[in-house]
Amino acid sequence: MTRHDAARMDELAAEVANEPSEYSPVLRRGLRVLRSTVKDDRLSTSALLPDRIRYASAKEREKAFSKHYGHFCAYYKSSCFTSVMLTRLAISTVGYFDENFYPAYVEDVDYGLRLRLLGFQERNVLYGKFAHRSSYNIRLSNKVELPDALWYRRVRSLSANDAYAMMKWNRPRACCGGYKEPYDGMVP
């Protein structure tokens, strides 16, 4: 955990515990918001993100975590997810990786965009080393059995992730241009 994250997580947990609130349009329609707690195994996309931030304008959300780091990348000079550590605060507020990007790839770019929407900083350091060759970590792994590797190549060639990225961000491979918010701010 980075400096000041524990105190911020405690503040957010207390705020979320006191919700529902007037900020929640879902509750005004009489629907229940799915949140996960220690005693509850329901779906949680961002258990410590209070409604006042969740439903704020994009400009207000960008300030919410601007003093906190969301992820750390090793031995890299720019944005990356090849060798990354996510903070607990980031996971608790941004949520998990989007499993609709299946079987692999693009989910990291999507997560980075979602981190930026909440204003998280990233920290890239030139310590350590890793090797990364585009898409080779799954295709050429010695531990992947041949039938699985063949299946993956077929599924990957369909590029279903590209279509989903277009739908979610209106940009190819979730990389450039497009919407500023997922689904242009509309829940699908």
JSON list of C-alpha atoms in Angstrom, two decimals:
[
{"chain": "A", "resi": 1, "resn": "MET", "atom": "CA", "xyz": [0.00, 0.00, 0.00]},
{"chain": "A", "resi": 2, "resn": "THR", "atom": "CA", "xyz": [1.33, 3.46, -0.78]},
{"chain": "A", "resi": 3, "resn": "ARG", "atom": "CA", "xyz": [1.56, 6.29, 1.72]},
{"chain": "A", "resi": 4, "resn": "HIS", "atom": "CA", "xyz": [-1.84, 7.66, 2.77]},
{"chain": "A", "resi": 5, "resn": "ASP", "atom": "CA", "xyz": [-3.78, 4.88, 1.01]},
{"chain": "A", "resi": 6, "resn": "ALA", "atom": "CA", "xyz": [-4.81, 3.15, 4.25]},
{"chain": "A", "resi": 7, "resn": "ALA", "atom": "CA", "xyz": [-6.33, 6.33, 5.67]},
{"chain": "A", "resi": 8, "resn": "ARG", "atom": "CA", "xyz": [-8.13, 7.02, 2.37]},
{"chain": "A", "resi": 9, "resn": "MET", "atom": "CA", "xyz": [-9.47, 3.46, 2.25]},
{"chain": "A", "resi": 10, "resn": "ASP", "atom": "CA", "xyz": [-10.81, 3.84, 5.81]},
{"chain": "A", "resi": 11, "resn": "GLU", "atom": "CA", "xyz": [-12.53, 7.11, 4.84]},
{"chain": "A", "resi": 12, "resn": "LEU", "atom": "CA", "xyz": [-14.08, 5.54, 1.75]},
{"chain": "A", "resi": 13, "resn": "ALA", "atom": "CA", "xyz": [-15.21, 2.42, 3.64]},
{"chain": "A", "resi": 14, "resn": "ALA", "atom": "CA", "xyz": [-16.97, 4.59, 6.23]},
{"chain": "A", "resi": 15, "resn": "GLU", "atom": "CA", "xyz": [-18.65, 6.65, 3.51]},
{"chain": "A", "resi": 16, "resn": "VAL", "atom": "CA", "xyz": [-19.79, 3.60, 1.54]},
{"chain": "A", "resi": 17, "resn": "ALA", "atom": "CA", "xyz": [-21.10, 1.99, 4.75]},
{"chain": "A", "resi": 18, "resn": "ASN", "atom": "CA", "xyz": [-23.40, 4.98, 5.25]},
{"chain": "A", "resi": 19, "resn": "GLU", "atom": "CA", "xyz": [-24.86, 4.76, 1.74]},
{"chain": "A", "resi": 20, "resn": "PRO", "atom": "CA", "xyz": [-27.42, 4.53, 0.08]},
{"chain": "A", "resi": 21, "resn": "SER", "atom": "CA", "xyz": [-27.60, 8.23, -0.47]},
{"chain": "A", "resi": 22, "resn": "GLU", "atom": "CA", "xyz": [-29.21, 10.87, -2.63]},
{"chain": "A", "resi": 23, "resn": "TYR", "atom": "CA", "xyz": [-26.37, 10.45, -5.13]},
{"chain": "A", "resi": 24, "resn": "SER", "atom": "CA", "xyz": [-27.51, 7.04, -6.30]},
{"chain": "A", "resi": 25, "resn": "PRO", "atom": "CA", "xyz": [-29.86, 7.20, -9.31]},
{"chain": "A", "resi": 26, "resn": "VAL", "atom": "CA", "xyz": [-30.17, 3.40, -9.19]},
{"chain": "A", "resi": 27, "resn": "LEU", "atom": "CA", "xyz": [-31.68, 3.58, -5.73]},
{"chain": "A", "resi": 28, "resn": "ARG", "atom": "CA", "xyz": [-34.13, 6.27, -6.79]},
{"chain": "A", "resi": 29, "resn": "ARG", "atom": "CA", "xyz": [-35.54, 3.75, -9.28]},
{"chain": "A", "resi": 30, "resn": "GLY", "atom": "CA", "xyz": [-35.98, 1.24, -6.48]},
{"chain": "A", "resi": 31, "resn": "LEU", "atom": "CA", "xyz": [-33.21, -1.15, -7.57]},
{"chain": "A", "resi": 32, "resn": "ARG", "atom": "CA", "xyz": [-30.56, -2.53, -5.24]},
{"chain": "A", "resi": 33, "resn": "VAL", "atom": "CA", "xyz": [-26.92, -1.68, -5.80]},
{"chain": "A", "resi": 34, "resn": "LEU", "atom": "CA", "xyz": [-24.67, -4.74, -5.79]},
{"chain": "A", "resi": 35, "resn": "ARG", "atom": "CA", "xyz": [-21.76, -4.25, -3.43]},
{"chain": "A", "resi": 36, "resn": "SER", "atom": "CA", "xyz": [-19.54, -6.85, -1.87]},
{"chain": "A", "resi": 37, "resn": "THR", "atom": "CA", "xyz": [-18.62, -6.87, 1.79]},
{"chain": "A", "resi": 38, "resn": "VAL", "atom": "CA", "xyz": [-16.70, -9.33, 3.92]},
{"chain": "A", "resi": 39, "resn": "LYS", "atom": "CA", "xyz": [-19.95, -11.14, 4.81]},
{"chain": "A", "resi": 40, "resn": "ASP", "atom": "CA", "xyz": [-21.38, -10.96, 1.31]},
{"chain": "A", "resi": 41, "resn": "ASP", "atom": "CA", "xyz": [-20.29, -12.72, -1.87]},
{"chain": "A", "resi": 42, "resn": "ARG", "atom": "CA", "xyz": [-22.30, -10.65, -4.36]},
{"chain": "A", "resi": 43, "resn": "LEU", "atom": "CA", "xyz": [-20.63, -9.01, -7.33]},
{"chain": "A", "resi": 44, "resn": "SER", "atom": "CA", "xyz": [-18.43, -6.03, -6.58]},
{"chain": "A", "resi": 45, "resn": "THR", "atom": "CA", "xyz": [-17.04, -3.89, -9.33]},
{"chain": "A", "resi": 46, "resn": "SER", "atom": "CA", "xyz": [-15.67, -1.20, -7.05]},
{"chain": "A", "resi": 47, "resn": "ALA", "atom": "CA", "xyz": [-16.55, -1.82, -3.41]},
{"chain": "A", "resi": 48, "resn": "LEU", "atom": "CA", "xyz": [-14.96, 1.36, -2.00]},
{"chain": "A", "resi": 49, "resn": "LEU", "atom": "CA", "xyz": [-16.14, 3.83, -4.63]},
{"chain": "A", "resi": 50, "resn": "PRO", "atom": "CA", "xyz": [-18.81, 6.03, -3.05]},
{"chain": "A", "resi": 51, "resn": "ASP", "atom": "CA", "xyz": [-21.75, 7.21, -5.11]},
{"chain": "A", "resi": 52, "resn": "ARG", "atom": "CA", "xyz": [-20.70, 10.87, -4.85]},
{"chain": "A", "resi": 53, "resn": "ILE", "atom": "CA", "xyz": [-17.60, 9.94, -6.91]},
{"chain": "A", "resi": 54, "resn": "ARG", "atom": "CA", "xyz": [-19.21, 7.22, -9.02]},
{"chain": "A", "resi": 55, "resn": "TYR", "atom": "CA", "xyz": [-21.89, 9.58, -10.37]},
{"chain": "A", "resi": 56, "resn": "ALA", "atom": "CA", "xyz": [-19.81, 12.78, -10.40]},
{"chain": "A", "resi": 57, "resn": "SER", "atom": "CA", "xyz": [-18.84, 14.58, -13.60]},
{"chain": "A", "resi": 58, "resn": "ALA", "atom": "CA", "xyz": [-15.73, 13.40, -15.41]},
{"chain": "A", "resi": 59, "resn": "LYS", "atom": "CA", "xyz": [-13.79, 16.49, -14.26]},
{"chain": "A", "resi": 60, "resn": "GLU", "atom": "CA", "xyz": [-14.69, 15.88, -10.62]},
{"chain": "A", "resi": 61, "resn": "ARG", "atom": "CA", "xyz": [-13.81, 12.17, -10.85]},
{"chain": "A", "resi": 62, "resn": "GLU", "atom": "CA", "xyz": [-10.37, 13.00, -12.27]},
{"chain": "A", "resi": 63, "resn": "LYS", "atom": "CA", "xyz": [-9.56, 14.85, -9.03]},
{"chain": "A", "resi": 64, "resn": "ALA", "atom": "CA", "xyz": [-10.80, 12.08, -6.72]},
{"chain": "A", "resi": 65, "resn": "PHE", "atom": "CA", "xyz": [-7.55, 10.11, -6.53]},
{"chain": "A", "resi": 66, "resn": "SER", "atom": "CA", "xyz": [-5.07, 12.52, -8.11]},
{"chain": "A", "resi": 67, "resn": "LYS", "atom": "CA", "xyz": [-2.78, 12.32, -5.06]},
{"chain": "A", "resi": 68, "resn": "HIS", "atom": "CA", "xyz": [-2.61, 8.53, -5.19]},
{"chain": "A", "resi": 69, "resn": "TYR", "atom": "CA", "xyz": [-0.77, 6.02, -7.35]},
{"chain": "A", "resi": 70, "resn": "GLY", "atom": "CA", "xyz": [-2.85, 3.36, -9.08]},
{"chain": "A", "resi": 71, "resn": "HIS", "atom": "CA", "xyz": [-0.09, 1.20, -10.48]},
{"chain": "A", "resi": 72, "resn": "PHE", "atom": "CA", "xyz": [3.65, 0.79, -10.68]},
{"chain": "A", "resi": 73, "resn": "CYS", "atom": "CA", "xyz": [5.49, -0.47, -13.76]},
{"chain": "A", "resi": 74, "resn": "ALA", "atom": "CA", "xyz": [9.01, -1.88, -13.65]},
{"chain": "A", "resi": 75, "resn": "TYR", "atom": "CA", "xyz": [11.77, -1.14, -16.14]},
{"chain": "A", "resi": 76, "resn": "TYR", "atom": "CA", "xyz": [9.64, 0.86, -18.51]},
{"chain": "A", "resi": 77, "resn": "LYS", "atom": "CA", "xyz": [9.76, 4.44, -19.73]},
{"chain": "A", "resi": 78, "resn": "SER", "atom": "CA", "xyz": [6.08, 4.96, -20.46]},
{"chain": "A", "resi": 79, "resn": "SER", "atom": "CA", "xyz": [2.65, 3.50, -19.72]},
{"chain": "A", "resi": 80, "resn": "CYS", "atom": "CA", "xyz": [2.62, -0.28, -19.46]},
{"chain": "A", "resi": 81, "resn": "PHE", "atom": "CA", "xyz": [0.97, -3.31, -17.92]},
{"chain": "A", "resi": 82, "resn": "THR", "atom": "CA", "xyz": [3.60, -5.87, -18.88]},
{"chain": "A", "resi": 83, "resn": "SER", "atom": "CA", "xyz": [5.17, -5.87, -15.43]},
{"chain": "A", "resi": 84, "resn": "VAL", "atom": "CA", "xyz": [2.78, -4.09, -13.10]},
{"chain": "A", "resi": 85, "resn": "MET", "atom": "CA", "xyz": [1.71, -3.83, -9.46]},
{"chain": "A", "resi": 86, "resn": "LEU", "atom": "CA", "xyz": [-1.74, -2.45, -8.67]},
{"chain": "A", "resi": 87, "resn": "THR", "atom": "CA", "xyz": [-2.41, -0.73, -5.36]},
{"chain": "A", "resi": 88, "resn": "ARG", "atom": "CA", "xyz": [-5.17, -1.95, -3.05]},
{"chain": "A", "resi": 89, "resn": "LEU", "atom": "CA", "xyz": [-6.80, 1.46, -3.27]},
{"chain": "A", "resi": 90, "resn": "ALA", "atom": "CA", "xyz": [-6.93, 1.20, -7.07]},
{"chain": "A", "resi": 91, "resn": "ILE", "atom": "CA", "xyz": [-8.41, -2.30, -7.05]},
{"chain": "A", "resi": 92, "resn": "SER", "atom": "CA", "xyz": [-10.96, -1.31, -4.39]},
{"chain": "A", "resi": 93, "resn": "THR", "atom": "CA", "xyz": [-12.17, 1.75, -6.30]},
{"chain": "A", "resi": 94, "resn": "VAL", "atom": "CA", "xyz": [-11.58, 0.99, -9.99]},
{"chain": "A", "resi": 95, "resn": "GLY", "atom": "CA", "xyz": [-12.65, -2.62, -9.61]},
{"chain": "A", "resi": 96, "resn": "TYR", "atom": "CA", "xyz": [-11.32, -5.72, -11.32]},
{"chain": "A", "resi": 97, "resn": "PHE", "atom": "CA", "xyz": [-10.21, -6.36, -14.87]},
{"chain": "A", "resi": 98, "resn": "ASP", "atom": "CA", "xyz": [-13.08, -6.48, -17.36]},
{"chain": "A", "resi": 99, "resn": "GLU", "atom": "CA", "xyz": [-13.56, -10.18, -18.06]},
{"chain": "A", "resi": 100, "resn": "ASN", "atom": "CA", "xyz": [-15.40, -9.43, -21.29]},
{"chain": "A", "resi": 101, "resn": "PHE", "atom": "CA", "xyz": [-11.96, -8.99, -22.85]},
{"chain": "A", "resi": 102, "resn": "TYR", "atom": "CA", "xyz": [-11.47, -12.72, -23.31]},
{"chain": "A", "resi": 103, "resn": "PRO", "atom": "CA", "xyz": [-9.31, -14.81, -23.49]},
{"chain": "A", "resi": 104, "resn": "ALA", "atom": "CA", "xyz": [-6.56, -12.20, -23.12]},
{"chain": "A", "resi": 105, "resn": "TYR", "atom": "CA", "xyz": [-5.23, -8.82, -24.22]},
{"chain": "A", "resi": 106, "resn": "VAL", "atom": "CA", "xyz": [-6.78, -5.32, -24.24]},
{"chain": "A", "resi": 107, "resn": "GLU", "atom": "CA", "xyz": [-8.06, -5.70, -20.65]},
{"chain": "A", "resi": 108, "resn": "ASP", "atom": "CA", "xyz": [-4.89, -4.02, -19.42]},
{"chain": "A", "resi": 109, "resn": "VAL", "atom": "CA", "xyz": [-5.39, -0.98, -21.65]},
{"chain": "A", "resi": 110, "resn": "ASP", "atom": "CA", "xyz": [-9.02, -0.80, -20.51]},
{"chain": "A", "resi": 111, "resn": "TYR", "atom": "CA", "xyz": [-7.92, -0.91, -16.86]},
{"chain": "A", "resi": 112, "resn": "GLY", "atom": "CA", "xyz": [-5.40, 1.87, -17.46]},
{"chain": "A", "resi": 113, "resn": "LEU", "atom": "CA", "xyz": [-8.13, 4.04, -18.97]},
{"chain": "A", "resi": 114, "resn": "ARG", "atom": "CA", "xyz": [-10.38, 3.40, -16.00]},
{"chain": "A", "resi": 115, "resn": "LEU", "atom": "CA", "xyz": [-7.53, 4.32, -13.61]},
{"chain": "A", "resi": 116, "resn": "ARG", "atom": "CA", "xyz": [-7.10, 7.62, -15.44]},
{"chain": "A", "resi": 117, "resn": "LEU", "atom": "CA", "xyz": [-10.84, 8.35, -15.21]},
{"chain": "A", "resi": 118, "resn": "LEU", "atom": "CA", "xyz": [-10.47, 8.49, -11.42]},
{"chain": "A", "resi": 119, "resn": "GLY", "atom": "CA", "xyz": [-7.27, 10.53, -11.64]},
{"chain": "A", "resi": 120, "resn": "PHE", "atom": "CA", "xyz": [-4.83, 7.91, -10.39]},
{"chain": "A", "resi": 121, "resn": "GLN", "atom": "CA", "xyz": [-1.16, 8.56, -11.10]},
{"chain": "A", "resi": 122, "resn": "GLU", "atom": "CA", "xyz": [1.15, 5.92, -12.51]},
{"chain": "A", "resi": 123, "resn": "ARG", "atom": "CA", "xyz": [4.74, 5.35, -11.51]},
{"chain": "A", "resi": 124, "resn": "ASN", "atom": "CA", "xyz": [7.22, 3.91, -13.97]},
{"chain": "A", "resi": 125, "resn": "VAL", "atom": "CA", "xyz": [10.65, 2.92, -12.70]},
{"chain": "A", "resi": 126, "resn": "LEU", "atom": "CA", "xyz": [13.77, 1.60, -14.39]},
{"chain": "A", "resi": 127, "resn": "TYR", "atom": "CA", "xyz": [14.41, -1.11, -11.78]},
{"chain": "A", "resi": 128, "resn": "GLY", "atom": "CA", "xyz": [14.32, -4.80, -12.55]},
{"chain": "A", "resi": 129, "resn": "LYS", "atom": "CA", "xyz": [14.01, -6.40, -15.95]},
{"chain": "A", "resi": 130, "resn": "PHE", "atom": "CA", "xyz": [11.40, -8.33, -17.86]},
{"chain": "A", "resi": 131, "resn": "ALA", "atom": "CA", "xyz": [11.06, -9.65, -21.37]},
{"chain": "A", "resi": 132, "resn": "HIS", "atom": "CA", "xyz": [7.94, -8.97, -23.38]},
{"chain": "A", "resi": 133, "resn": "ARG", "atom": "CA", "xyz": [7.30, -9.83, -26.97]},
{"chain": "A", "resi": 134, "resn": "SER", "atom": "CA", "xyz": [3.89, -8.91, -28.28]},
{"chain": "A", "resi": 135, "resn": "SER", "atom": "CA", "xyz": [1.38, -11.71, -27.60]},
{"chain": "A", "resi": 136, "resn": "TYR", "atom": "CA", "xyz": [4.08, -14.36, -27.21]},
{"chain": "A", "resi": 137, "resn": "ASN", "atom": "CA", "xyz": [3.60, -15.01, -23.53]},
{"chain": "A", "resi": 138, "resn": "ILE", "atom": "CA", "xyz": [0.55, -17.20, -24.23]},
{"chain": "A", "resi": 139, "resn": "ARG", "atom": "CA", "xyz": [1.19, -18.43, -27.75]},
{"chain": "A", "resi": 140, "resn": "LEU", "atom": "CA", "xyz": [4.73, -19.65, -27.22]},
{"chain": "A", "resi": 141, "resn": "SER", "atom": "CA", "xyz": [4.60, -20.77, -23.61]},
{"chain": "A", "resi": 142, "resn": "ASN", "atom": "CA", "xyz": [6.10, -24.24, -23.09]},
{"chain": "A", "resi": 143, "resn": "LYS", "atom": "CA", "xyz": [3.51, -24.89, -20.40]},
{"chain": "A", "resi": 144, "resn": "VAL", "atom": "CA", "xyz": [0.52, -24.46, -22.71]},
{"chain": "A", "resi": 145, "resn": "GLU", "atom": "CA", "xyz": [-0.61, -27.78, -24.13]},
{"chain": "A", "resi": 146, "resn": "LEU", "atom": "CA", "xyz": [-0.84, -27.96, -27.91]},
{"chain": "A", "resi": 147, "resn": "PRO", "atom": "CA", "xyz": [-4.67, -28.18, -28.11]},
{"chain": "A", "resi": 148, "resn": "ASP", "atom": "CA", "xyz": [-4.98, -25.16, -25.81]},
{"chain": "A", "resi": 149, "resn": "ALA", "atom": "CA", "xyz": [-2.43, -23.20, -27.82]},
{"chain": "A", "resi": 150, "resn": "LEU", "atom": "CA", "xyz": [-4.27, -24.00, -31.05]},
{"chain": "A", "resi": 151, "resn": "TRP", "atom": "CA", "xyz": [-7.60, -23.02, -29.49]},
{"chain": "A", "resi": 152, "resn": "TYR", "atom": "CA", "xyz": [-6.12, -19.75, -28.27]},
{"chain": "A", "resi": 153, "resn": "ARG", "atom": "CA", "xyz": [-4.72, -18.91, -31.72]},
{"chain": "A", "resi": 154, "resn": "ARG", "atom": "CA", "xyz": [-8.13, -19.49, -33.31]},
{"chain": "A", "resi": 155, "resn": "VAL", "atom": "CA", "xyz": [-9.97, -17.42, -30.71]},
{"chain": "A", "resi": 156, "resn": "ARG", "atom": "CA", "xyz": [-7.36, -14.66, -30.82]},
{"chain": "A", "resi": 157, "resn": "SER", "atom": "CA", "xyz": [-7.58, -14.45, -34.60]},
{"chain": "A", "resi": 158, "resn": "LEU", "atom": "CA", "xyz": [-11.29, -13.60, -34.32]},
{"chain": "A", "resi": 159, "resn": "SER", "atom": "CA", "xyz": [-10.31, -10.36, -32.56]},
{"chain": "A", "resi": 160, "resn": "ALA", "atom": "CA", "xyz": [-13.51, -10.28, -30.52]},
{"chain": "A", "resi": 161, "resn": "ASN", "atom": "CA", "xyz": [-11.70, -8.04, -28.06]},
{"chain": "A", "resi": 162, "resn": "ASP", "atom": "CA", "xyz": [-11.36, -5.37, -30.74]},
{"chain": "A", "resi": 163, "resn": "ALA", "atom": "CA", "xyz": [-15.12, -5.30, -31.31]},
{"chain": "A", "resi": 164, "resn": "TYR", "atom": "CA", "xyz": [-15.79, -5.08, -27.58]},
{"chain": "A", "resi": 165, "resn": "ALA", "atom": "CA", "xyz": [-13.21, -2.27, -27.21]},
{"chain": "A", "resi": 166, "resn": "MET", "atom": "CA", "xyz": [-14.97, -0.41, -30.04]},
{"chain": "A", "resi": 167, "resn": "MET", "atom": "CA", "xyz": [-18.32, -0.80, -28.30]},
{"chain": "A", "resi": 168, "resn": "LYS", "atom": "CA", "xyz": [-16.98, 0.21, -24.88]},
{"chain": "A", "resi": 169, "resn": "TRP", "atom": "CA", "xyz": [-14.52, 2.97, -25.81]},
{"chain": "A", "resi": 170, "resn": "ASN", "atom": "CA", "xyz": [-15.26, 3.72, -29.52]},
{"chain": "A", "resi": 171, "resn": "ARG", "atom": "CA", "xyz": [-11.62, 3.16, -30.35]},
{"chain": "A", "resi": 172, "resn": "PRO", "atom": "CA", "xyz": [-9.73, 0.25, -31.86]},
{"chain": "A", "resi": 173, "resn": "ARG", "atom": "CA", "xyz": [-7.98, -1.90, -29.26]},
{"chain": "A", "resi": 174, "resn": "ALA", "atom": "CA", "xyz": [-8.93, 0.68, -26.62]},
{"chain": "A", "resi": 175, "resn": "CYS", "atom": "CA", "xyz": [-5.81, 2.69, -27.42]},
{"chain": "A", "resi": 176, "resn": "CYS", "atom": "CA", "xyz": [-6.49, 6.08, -28.97]},
{"chain": "A", "resi": 177, "resn": "GLY", "atom": "CA", "xyz": [-9.25, 8.64, -29.52]},
{"chain": "A", "resi": 178, "resn": "GLY", "atom": "CA", "xyz": [-12.79, 7.54, -28.75]},
{"chain": "A", "resi": 179, "resn": "TYR", "atom": "CA", "xyz": [-14.99, 8.07, -25.72]},
{"chain": "A", "resi": 180, "resn": "LYS", "atom": "CA", "xyz": [-13.69, 9.69, -22.55]},
{"chain": "A", "resi": 181, "resn": "GLU", "atom": "CA", "xyz": [-15.85, 7.31, -20.46]},
{"chain": "A", "resi": 182, "resn": "PRO", "atom": "CA", "xyz": [-16.87, 3.68, -21.02]},
{"chain": "A", "resi": 183, "resn": "TYR", "atom": "CA", "xyz": [-19.91, 3.45, -23.31]},
{"chain": "A", "resi": 184, "resn": "ASP", "atom": "CA", "xyz": [-19.81, 7.25, -23.65]},
{"chain": "A", "resi": 185, "resn": "GLY", "atom": "CA", "xyz": [-21.16, 7.56, -20.10]},
{"chain": "A", "resi": 186, "resn": "MET", "atom": "CA", "xyz": [-24.20, 5.37, -20.76]},
{"chain": "A", "resi": 187, "resn": "VAL", "atom": "CA", "xyz": [-24.71, 2.03, -19.04]},
{"chain": "A", "resi": 188, "resn": "PRO", "atom": "CA", "xyz": [-25.29, -0.61, -21.76]}
]
